[in-house]
Short mmCIF file of C-alpha atoms in Angstrom, two decimals:
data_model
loop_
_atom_site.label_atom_id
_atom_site.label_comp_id
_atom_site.label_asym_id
_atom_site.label_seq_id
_atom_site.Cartn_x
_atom_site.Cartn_y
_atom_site.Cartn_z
CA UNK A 1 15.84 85.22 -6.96
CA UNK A 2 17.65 82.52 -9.07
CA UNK A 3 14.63 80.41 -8.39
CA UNK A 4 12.54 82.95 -9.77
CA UNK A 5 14.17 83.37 -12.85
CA UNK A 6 14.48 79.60 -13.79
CA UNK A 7 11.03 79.30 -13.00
CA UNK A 8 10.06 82.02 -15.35
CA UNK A 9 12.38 80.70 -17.84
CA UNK A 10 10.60 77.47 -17.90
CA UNK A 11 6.75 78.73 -18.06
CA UNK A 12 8.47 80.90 -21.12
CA UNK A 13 9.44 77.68 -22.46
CA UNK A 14 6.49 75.83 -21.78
CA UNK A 15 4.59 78.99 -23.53
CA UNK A 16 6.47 78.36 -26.63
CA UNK A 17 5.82 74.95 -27.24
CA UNK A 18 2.49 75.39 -27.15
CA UNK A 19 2.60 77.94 -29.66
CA UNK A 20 4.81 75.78 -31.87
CA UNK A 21 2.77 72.55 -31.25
CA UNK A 22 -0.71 74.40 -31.64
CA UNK A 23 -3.25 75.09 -28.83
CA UNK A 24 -5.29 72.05 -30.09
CA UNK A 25 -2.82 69.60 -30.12
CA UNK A 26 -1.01 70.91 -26.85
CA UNK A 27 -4.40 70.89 -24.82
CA UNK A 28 -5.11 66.46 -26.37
CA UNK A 29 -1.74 65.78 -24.74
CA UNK A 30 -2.44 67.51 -21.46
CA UNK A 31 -5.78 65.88 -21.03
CA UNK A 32 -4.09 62.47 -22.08
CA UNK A 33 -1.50 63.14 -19.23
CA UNK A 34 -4.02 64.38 -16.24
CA UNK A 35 -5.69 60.96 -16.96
CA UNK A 36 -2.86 59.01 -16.81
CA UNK A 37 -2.10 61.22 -13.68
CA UNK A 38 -5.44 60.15 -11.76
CA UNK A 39 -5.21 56.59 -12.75
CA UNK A 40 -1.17 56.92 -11.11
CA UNK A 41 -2.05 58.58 -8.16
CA UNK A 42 -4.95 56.19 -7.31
CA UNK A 43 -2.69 53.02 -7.67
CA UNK A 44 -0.21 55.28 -5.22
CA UNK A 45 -2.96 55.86 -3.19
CA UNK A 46 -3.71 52.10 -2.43
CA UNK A 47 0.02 51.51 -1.21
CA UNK A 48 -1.51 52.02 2.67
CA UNK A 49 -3.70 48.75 2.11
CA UNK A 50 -0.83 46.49 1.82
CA UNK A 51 0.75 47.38 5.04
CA UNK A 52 -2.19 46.84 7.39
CA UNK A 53 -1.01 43.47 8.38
CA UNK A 54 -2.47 40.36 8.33
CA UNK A 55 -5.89 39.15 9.86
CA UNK A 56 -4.36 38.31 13.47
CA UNK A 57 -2.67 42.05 13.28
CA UNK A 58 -5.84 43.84 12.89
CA UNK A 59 -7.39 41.80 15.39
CA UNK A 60 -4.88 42.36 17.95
CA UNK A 61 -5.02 45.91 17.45
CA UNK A 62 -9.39 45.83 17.07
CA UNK A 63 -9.13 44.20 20.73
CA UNK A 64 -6.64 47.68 22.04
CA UNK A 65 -9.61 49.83 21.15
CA UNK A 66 -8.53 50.71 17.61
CA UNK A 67 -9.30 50.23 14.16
CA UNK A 68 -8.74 47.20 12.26
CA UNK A 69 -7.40 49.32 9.80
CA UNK A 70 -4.90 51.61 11.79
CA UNK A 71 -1.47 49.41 11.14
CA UNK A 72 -0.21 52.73 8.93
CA UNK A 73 -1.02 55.11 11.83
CA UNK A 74 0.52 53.08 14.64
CA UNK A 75 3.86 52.15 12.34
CA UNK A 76 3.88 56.31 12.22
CA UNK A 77 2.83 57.21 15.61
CA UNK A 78 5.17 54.60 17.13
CA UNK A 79 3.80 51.51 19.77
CA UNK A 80 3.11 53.94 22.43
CA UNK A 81 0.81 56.59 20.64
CA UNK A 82 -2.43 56.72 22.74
CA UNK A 83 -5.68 55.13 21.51
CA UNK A 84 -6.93 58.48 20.64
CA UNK A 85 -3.86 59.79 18.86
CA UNK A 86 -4.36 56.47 16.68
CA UNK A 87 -7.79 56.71 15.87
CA UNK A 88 -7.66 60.39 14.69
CA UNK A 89 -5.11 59.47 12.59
CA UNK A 90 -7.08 56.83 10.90
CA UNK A 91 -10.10 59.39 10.91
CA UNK A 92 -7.85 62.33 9.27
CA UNK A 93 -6.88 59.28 6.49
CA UNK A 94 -9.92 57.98 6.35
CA UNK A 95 -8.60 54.22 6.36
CA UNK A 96 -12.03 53.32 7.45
CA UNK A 97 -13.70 54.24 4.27
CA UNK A 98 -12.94 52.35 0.93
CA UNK A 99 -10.23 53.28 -1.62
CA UNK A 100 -12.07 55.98 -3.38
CA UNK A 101 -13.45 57.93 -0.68
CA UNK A 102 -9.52 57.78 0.96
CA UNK A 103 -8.22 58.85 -2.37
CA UNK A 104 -11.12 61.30 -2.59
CA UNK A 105 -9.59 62.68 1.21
CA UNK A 106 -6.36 62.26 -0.01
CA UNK A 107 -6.28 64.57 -3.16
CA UNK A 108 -8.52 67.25 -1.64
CA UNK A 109 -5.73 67.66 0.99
CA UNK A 110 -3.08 68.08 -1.55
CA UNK A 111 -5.00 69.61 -4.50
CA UNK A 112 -7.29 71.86 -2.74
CA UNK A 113 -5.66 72.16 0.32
CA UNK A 114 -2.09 72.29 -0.39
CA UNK A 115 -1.34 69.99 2.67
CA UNK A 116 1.44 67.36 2.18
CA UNK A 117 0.34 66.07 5.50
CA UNK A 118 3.43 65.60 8.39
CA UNK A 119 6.64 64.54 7.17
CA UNK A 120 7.27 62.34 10.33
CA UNK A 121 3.94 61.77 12.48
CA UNK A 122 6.21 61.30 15.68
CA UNK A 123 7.50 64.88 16.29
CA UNK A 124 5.14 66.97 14.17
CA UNK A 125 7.40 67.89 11.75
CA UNK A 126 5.33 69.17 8.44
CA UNK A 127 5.90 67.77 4.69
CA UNK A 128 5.92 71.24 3.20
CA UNK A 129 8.57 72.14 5.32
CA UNK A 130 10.51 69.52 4.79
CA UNK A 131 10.59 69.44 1.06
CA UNK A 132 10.89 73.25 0.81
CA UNK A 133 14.54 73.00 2.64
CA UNK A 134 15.58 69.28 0.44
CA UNK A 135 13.39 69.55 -2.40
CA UNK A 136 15.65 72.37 -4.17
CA UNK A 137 18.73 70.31 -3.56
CA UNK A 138 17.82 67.32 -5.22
CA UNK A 139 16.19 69.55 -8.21
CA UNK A 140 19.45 71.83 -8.43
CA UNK A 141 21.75 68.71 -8.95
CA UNK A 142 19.29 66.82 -11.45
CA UNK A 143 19.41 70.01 -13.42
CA UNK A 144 23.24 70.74 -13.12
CA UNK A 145 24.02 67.49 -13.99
CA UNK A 146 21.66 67.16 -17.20
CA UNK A 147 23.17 70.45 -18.48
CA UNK A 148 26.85 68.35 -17.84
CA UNK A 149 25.59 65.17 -19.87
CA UNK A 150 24.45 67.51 -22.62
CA UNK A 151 27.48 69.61 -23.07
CA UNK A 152 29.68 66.28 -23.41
CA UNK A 153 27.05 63.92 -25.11
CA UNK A 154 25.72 66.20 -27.81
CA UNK A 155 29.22 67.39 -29.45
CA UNK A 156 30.88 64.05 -28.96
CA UNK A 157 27.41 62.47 -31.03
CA UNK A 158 28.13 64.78 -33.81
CA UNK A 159 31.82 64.61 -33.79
CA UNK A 160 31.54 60.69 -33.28
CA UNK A 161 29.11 60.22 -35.95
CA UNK A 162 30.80 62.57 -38.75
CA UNK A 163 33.74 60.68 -38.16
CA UNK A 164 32.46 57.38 -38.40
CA UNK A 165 33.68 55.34 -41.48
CA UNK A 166 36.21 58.34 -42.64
CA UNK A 167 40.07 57.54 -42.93
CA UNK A 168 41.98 59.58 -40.57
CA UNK A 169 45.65 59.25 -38.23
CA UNK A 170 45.70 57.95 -34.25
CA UNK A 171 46.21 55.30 -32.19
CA UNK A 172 45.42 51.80 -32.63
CA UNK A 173 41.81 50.69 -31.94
CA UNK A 174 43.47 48.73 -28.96
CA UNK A 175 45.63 51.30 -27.37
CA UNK A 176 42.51 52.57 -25.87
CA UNK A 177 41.51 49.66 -23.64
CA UNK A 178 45.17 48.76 -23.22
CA UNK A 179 45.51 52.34 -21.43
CA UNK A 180 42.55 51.91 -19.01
CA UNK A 181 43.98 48.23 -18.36
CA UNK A 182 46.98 49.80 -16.83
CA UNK A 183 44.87 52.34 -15.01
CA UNK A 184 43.46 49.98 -13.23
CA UNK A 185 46.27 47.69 -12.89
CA UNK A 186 48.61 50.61 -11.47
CA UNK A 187 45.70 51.53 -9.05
CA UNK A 188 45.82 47.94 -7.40
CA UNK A 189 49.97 47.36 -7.40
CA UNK A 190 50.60 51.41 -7.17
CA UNK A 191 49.87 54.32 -5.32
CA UNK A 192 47.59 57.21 -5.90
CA UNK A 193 49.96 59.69 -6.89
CA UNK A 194 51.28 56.85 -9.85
CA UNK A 195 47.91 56.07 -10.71
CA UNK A 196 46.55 59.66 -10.83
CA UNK A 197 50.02 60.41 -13.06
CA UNK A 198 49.32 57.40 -15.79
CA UNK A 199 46.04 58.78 -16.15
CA UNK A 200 46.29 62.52 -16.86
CA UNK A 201 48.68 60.88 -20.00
CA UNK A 202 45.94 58.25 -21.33
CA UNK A 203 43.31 61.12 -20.31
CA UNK A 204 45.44 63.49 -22.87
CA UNK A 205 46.17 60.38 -25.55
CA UNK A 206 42.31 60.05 -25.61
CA UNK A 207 41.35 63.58 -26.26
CA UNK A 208 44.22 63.58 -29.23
CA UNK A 209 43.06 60.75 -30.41
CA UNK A 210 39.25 61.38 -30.91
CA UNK A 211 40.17 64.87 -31.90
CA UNK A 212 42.37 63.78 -34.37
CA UNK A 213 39.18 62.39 -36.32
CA UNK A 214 38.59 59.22 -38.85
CA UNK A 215 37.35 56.23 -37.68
CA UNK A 216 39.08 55.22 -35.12
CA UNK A 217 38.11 58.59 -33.44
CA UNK A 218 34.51 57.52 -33.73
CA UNK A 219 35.69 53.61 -32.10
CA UNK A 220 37.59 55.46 -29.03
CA UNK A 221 34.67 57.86 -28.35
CA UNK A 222 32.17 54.39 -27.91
CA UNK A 223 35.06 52.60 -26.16
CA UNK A 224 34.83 55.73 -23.48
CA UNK A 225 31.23 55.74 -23.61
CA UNK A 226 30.71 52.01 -23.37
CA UNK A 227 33.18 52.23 -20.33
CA UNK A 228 31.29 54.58 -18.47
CA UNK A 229 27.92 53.00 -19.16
CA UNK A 230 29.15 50.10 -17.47
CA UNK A 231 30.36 51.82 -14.33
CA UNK A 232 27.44 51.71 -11.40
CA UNK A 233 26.76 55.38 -10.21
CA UNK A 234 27.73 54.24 -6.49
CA UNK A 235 31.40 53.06 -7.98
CA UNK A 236 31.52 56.80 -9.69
CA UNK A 237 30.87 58.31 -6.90
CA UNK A 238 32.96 56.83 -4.00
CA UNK A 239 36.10 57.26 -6.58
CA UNK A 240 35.72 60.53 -7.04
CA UNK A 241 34.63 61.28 -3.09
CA UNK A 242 37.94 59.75 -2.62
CA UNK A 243 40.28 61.21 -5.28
CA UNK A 244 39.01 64.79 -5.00
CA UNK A 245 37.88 64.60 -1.55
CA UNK A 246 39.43 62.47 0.92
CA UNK A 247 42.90 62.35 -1.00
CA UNK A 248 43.46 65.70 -2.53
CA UNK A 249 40.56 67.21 -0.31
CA UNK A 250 39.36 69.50 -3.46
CA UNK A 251 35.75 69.18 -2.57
CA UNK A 252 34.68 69.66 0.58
CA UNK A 253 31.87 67.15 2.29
CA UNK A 254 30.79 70.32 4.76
CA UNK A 255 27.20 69.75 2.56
CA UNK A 256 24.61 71.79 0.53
CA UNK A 257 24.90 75.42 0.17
CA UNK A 258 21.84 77.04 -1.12
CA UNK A 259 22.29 80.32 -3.76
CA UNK A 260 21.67 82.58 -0.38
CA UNK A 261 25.33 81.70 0.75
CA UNK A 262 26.74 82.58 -2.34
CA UNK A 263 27.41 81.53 -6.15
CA UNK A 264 31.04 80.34 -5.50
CA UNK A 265 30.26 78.69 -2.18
CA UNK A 266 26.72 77.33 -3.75
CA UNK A 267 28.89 75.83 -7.10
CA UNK A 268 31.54 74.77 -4.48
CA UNK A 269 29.01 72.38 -2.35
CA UNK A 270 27.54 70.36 -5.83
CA UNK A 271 29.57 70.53 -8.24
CA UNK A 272 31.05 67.16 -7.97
CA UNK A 273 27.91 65.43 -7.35
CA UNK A 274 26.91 66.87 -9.89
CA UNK A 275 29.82 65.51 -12.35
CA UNK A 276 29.05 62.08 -11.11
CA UNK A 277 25.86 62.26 -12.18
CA UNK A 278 26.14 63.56 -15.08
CA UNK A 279 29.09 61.50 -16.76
CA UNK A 280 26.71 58.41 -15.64
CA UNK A 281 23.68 59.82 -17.85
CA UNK A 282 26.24 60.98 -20.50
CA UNK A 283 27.09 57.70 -22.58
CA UNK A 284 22.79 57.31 -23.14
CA UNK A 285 22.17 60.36 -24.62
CA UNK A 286 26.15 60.18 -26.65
CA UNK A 287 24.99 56.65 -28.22
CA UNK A 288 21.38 57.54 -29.04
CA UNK A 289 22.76 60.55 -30.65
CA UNK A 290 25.25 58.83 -33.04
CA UNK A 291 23.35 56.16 -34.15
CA UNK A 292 20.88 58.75 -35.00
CA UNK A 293 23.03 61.37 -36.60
CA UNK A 294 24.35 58.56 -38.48
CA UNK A 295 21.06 57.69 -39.85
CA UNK A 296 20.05 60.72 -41.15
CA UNK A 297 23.82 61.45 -42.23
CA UNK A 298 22.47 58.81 -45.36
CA UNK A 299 19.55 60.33 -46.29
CA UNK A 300 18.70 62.13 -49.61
CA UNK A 301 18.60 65.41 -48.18
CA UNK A 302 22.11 65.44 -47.03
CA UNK A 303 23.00 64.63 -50.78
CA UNK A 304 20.54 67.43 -52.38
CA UNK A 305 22.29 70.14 -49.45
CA UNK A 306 26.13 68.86 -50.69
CA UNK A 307 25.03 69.06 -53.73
CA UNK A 308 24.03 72.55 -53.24
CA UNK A 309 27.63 73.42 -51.81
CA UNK A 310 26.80 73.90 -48.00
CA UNK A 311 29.32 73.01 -45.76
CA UNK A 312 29.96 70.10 -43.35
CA UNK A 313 29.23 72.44 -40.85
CA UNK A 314 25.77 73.84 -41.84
CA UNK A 315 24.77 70.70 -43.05
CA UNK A 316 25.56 68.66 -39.49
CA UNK A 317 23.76 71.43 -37.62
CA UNK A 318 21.22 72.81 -39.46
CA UNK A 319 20.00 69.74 -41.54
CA UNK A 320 20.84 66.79 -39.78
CA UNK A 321 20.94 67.39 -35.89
CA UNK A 322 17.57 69.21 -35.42
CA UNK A 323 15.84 65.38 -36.73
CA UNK A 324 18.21 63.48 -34.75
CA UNK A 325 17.25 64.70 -31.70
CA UNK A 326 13.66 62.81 -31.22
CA UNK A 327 15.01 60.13 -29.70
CA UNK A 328 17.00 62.12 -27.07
CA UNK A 329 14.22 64.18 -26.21
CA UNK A 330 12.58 60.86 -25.47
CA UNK A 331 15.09 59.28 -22.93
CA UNK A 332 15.60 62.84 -21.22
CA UNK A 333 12.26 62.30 -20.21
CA UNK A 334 12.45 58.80 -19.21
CA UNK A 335 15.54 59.39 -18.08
CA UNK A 336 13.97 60.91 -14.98
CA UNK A 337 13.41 57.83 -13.10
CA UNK A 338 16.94 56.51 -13.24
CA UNK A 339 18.35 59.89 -12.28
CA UNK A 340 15.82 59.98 -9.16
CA UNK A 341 17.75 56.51 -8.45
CA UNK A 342 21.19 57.73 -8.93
CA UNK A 343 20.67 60.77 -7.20
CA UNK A 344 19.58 58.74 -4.15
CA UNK A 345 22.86 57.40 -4.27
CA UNK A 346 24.86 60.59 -5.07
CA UNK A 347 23.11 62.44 -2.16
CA UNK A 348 24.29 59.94 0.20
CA UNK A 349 27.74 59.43 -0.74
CA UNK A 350 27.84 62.91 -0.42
CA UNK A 351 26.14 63.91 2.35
CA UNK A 352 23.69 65.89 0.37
CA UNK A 353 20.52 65.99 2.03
CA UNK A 354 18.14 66.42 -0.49
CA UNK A 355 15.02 64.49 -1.36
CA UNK A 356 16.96 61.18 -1.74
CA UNK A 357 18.44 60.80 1.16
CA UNK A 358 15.24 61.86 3.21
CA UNK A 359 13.33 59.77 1.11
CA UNK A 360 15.40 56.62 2.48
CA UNK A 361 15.08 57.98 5.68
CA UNK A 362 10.97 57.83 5.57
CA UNK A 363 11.24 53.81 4.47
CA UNK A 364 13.71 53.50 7.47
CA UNK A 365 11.08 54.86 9.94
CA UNK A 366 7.92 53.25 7.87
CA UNK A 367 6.41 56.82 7.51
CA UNK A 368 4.17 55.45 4.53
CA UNK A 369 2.08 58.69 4.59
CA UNK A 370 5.01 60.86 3.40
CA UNK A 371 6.49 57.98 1.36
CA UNK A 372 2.87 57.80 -0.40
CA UNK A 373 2.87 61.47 -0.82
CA UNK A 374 6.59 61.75 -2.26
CA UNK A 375 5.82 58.81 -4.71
CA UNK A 376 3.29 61.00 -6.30
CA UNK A 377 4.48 64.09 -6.61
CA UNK A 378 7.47 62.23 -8.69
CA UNK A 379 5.19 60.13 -10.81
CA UNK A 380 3.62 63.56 -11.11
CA UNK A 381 6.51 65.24 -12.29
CA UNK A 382 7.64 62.43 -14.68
CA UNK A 383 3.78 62.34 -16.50
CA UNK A 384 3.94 65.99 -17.02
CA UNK A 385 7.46 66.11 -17.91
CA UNK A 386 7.14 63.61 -20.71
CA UNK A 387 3.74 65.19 -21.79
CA UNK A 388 5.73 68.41 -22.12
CA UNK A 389 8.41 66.50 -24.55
CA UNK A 390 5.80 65.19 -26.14
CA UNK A 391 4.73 68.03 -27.44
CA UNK A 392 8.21 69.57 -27.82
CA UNK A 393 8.24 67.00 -30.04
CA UNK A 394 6.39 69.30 -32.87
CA UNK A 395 8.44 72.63 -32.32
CA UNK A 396 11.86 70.01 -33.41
CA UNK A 397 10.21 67.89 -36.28
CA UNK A 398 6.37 69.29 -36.81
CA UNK A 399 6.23 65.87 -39.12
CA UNK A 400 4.91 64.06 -35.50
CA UNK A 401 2.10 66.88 -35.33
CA UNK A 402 0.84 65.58 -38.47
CA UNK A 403 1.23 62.11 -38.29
CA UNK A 404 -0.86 62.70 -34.94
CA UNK A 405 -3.69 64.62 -36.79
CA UNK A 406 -3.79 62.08 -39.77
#
């Protein structure tokens, strides 16, 4: 049911930025995209020719009675698959038959006949299947922790970049990295009960700091940011795996719990992951927004609205945000790539089993087939999800729609 509604949420979306981009200009972009899309999927497509071996390998295997060109379909099938097994394989791939006949094969099996082809050739086990039980994990966390980055990153932008250059009372601009110094110098000498202590206090100095506004507000929001931009996702995770799981045990590693268990018990099983992926896309999207907020902050339009008497208030979100956020429509779209990488990461430290983890699991066992066939369906995803922002680019600043048509 939640499903449901999220997807109907997004075609309404998708509906209205086609109405606010124009029909014409919606339809150039999505022709633009399913080229890019074919030219993609056939350079996925030729990823089986580079693992048929050298010329002594397909000879060996020409002299058991198979193809030349079967390495993929014995690497799947394992060394004791029966000549027959193997050569039905490379019939049902068509590895016999040059690139665009196999990618020909290849797209009418996934296009017109909605087969993903077998998830691992050695027991059976369908693609389809597989992704319908992981693929909603892995999606579920990239969304929950996108809606985490966004609810820090985009008030800490504005805040950060209305306070930049103003006067205003705090800390030092050193007191900042001093306090995380000792964090991690307590950690080391001290225990976790010290350590956890020291920094609920610099955790507290921070937030009264930044919230007490001027500039040095607007230095100790980057200092965080910069500090978590320079922490690897894997680092993230296993800290807080062990702080809130191991140590205090206030997540539990029991795994994924889809929406049919429950809200609480669903929430209960991600939410952490979640966290750890979002605080690592947060900094990205907090800079980007600044430095662009801070841009527009000088422009002539800001002066005419003052001028005018609007407040600070209507002025930051009515005139000067809606512009500002181009650029972080941009990298949430190419933003998808990394995340795919960190949530390979996050759904192993935490036992997840979602796309990432199975996805590792296929390069393990040299299932190329299914690795071919995942590979797509995310370079897929990231063409049409970019095309989309693309276009949402007209419904936030309709001056891109006719610089296009110019």
């Amino acid at each position: 049911m939640i499903a449901i509604l999220v997807l109907i949420a997004f075609l309404g979306l998708c509906g209205w930025i086609a109405y606010a981009a124009g029909p014409k200009f919606a339809l150039k972009r999505l022709g633009g995209a399913l080229l890019v899309l074919v030219l993609v999927t056939f350079a996925v497509s030729t990823m089986l020719q580079f693992t048929n071996g050298d010329e002594s390998t397909k000879q060996a295997l020409e002299d058991l009675g198979v193809s030349r060109n079967s390495q993929p379909c014995v690497t799947a099938l394992g060394t004791g698959a029966s000549v027959e097994n193997v050569n039905a394989c490379v019939e049902d791939r068509g590895l016999d038959e040059n690139l665009f006949v196999q990618y020909g094969k290849w797209t009418k099996q996934l296009v017109i006949d909605r087969d993903l082809g077998l998830a691992f050739y050695k027991n059976g086990e369908k693609l389809s299947d597989t992704m319908k039980q992981r693929l909603p994990r892995t999606a579920w966390l990239f969304l929950y922790s996108q809606l985490i980055a966004l609810v820090l990153a985009v008030p800490l932008g504005i805040w950060s970049a209305y306070q930049a250059g103003r006067k205003g009372r705090g800390l030092p601009s050193w007191a900042m990295p001093a306090g995380v110094g000792l964090i991690l110098l307590i950690g080391i000498f001290g225990g976790f009960r010290i350590t956890t202590l020291f920094a609920i206090v610099v955790a507290a100095v921070a937030l009264y700091s930044i919230f007490a506004g001027g500039r040095l507000a607007d230095n100790n929001t980057n200092f965080l940011a910069f500090a978590l931009l320079s922490i690897p996702v894997f680092v993230l995770g296993e800290t807080f795996r062990y702080a809130f799981a191991v140590e205090r045990n206030v997540y539990s590693l029991s795994g994924y719990q889809p929406w049919s268990s429950g809200a609480a018990e669903h929430f209960k099983s991600i939410w952490l992951p979640a966290i750890v992926l979002g605080l690592a896309a947060t900094p990205v999207y907090l800079r980007l927004l600044r430095a662009d907020m801070i841009q527009n902050l000088q422009q002539d339009f800001v002066s005419v609205a003052k001028a005018k008497g609007m407040s600070n208030t209507h002025i930051l979100l009515r005139h000067v945000l809606r512009p500002s956020t181009v650029t972080l429509i941009t990298v949430l779209g190419l933003n998808i790539a990394q995340l795919v990488n960190g949530a390979i990461v996050v759904e192993f430290i935490y036992d997840l089993d979602g796309m990432g983890s199975y996805l590792i699991a296929a390069f393990a066992r040299r299932e190329f087939f299914a690795v071919q066939t995942i590979v797509a369906i995310v370079a897929a995803l990231f063409i049409l999800t970019n095309t989309l922002i693309d276009v949402l680019y007209t419904a936030v600043d309709p001056r891109v729609k006719a610089d296009a048509d110019s």
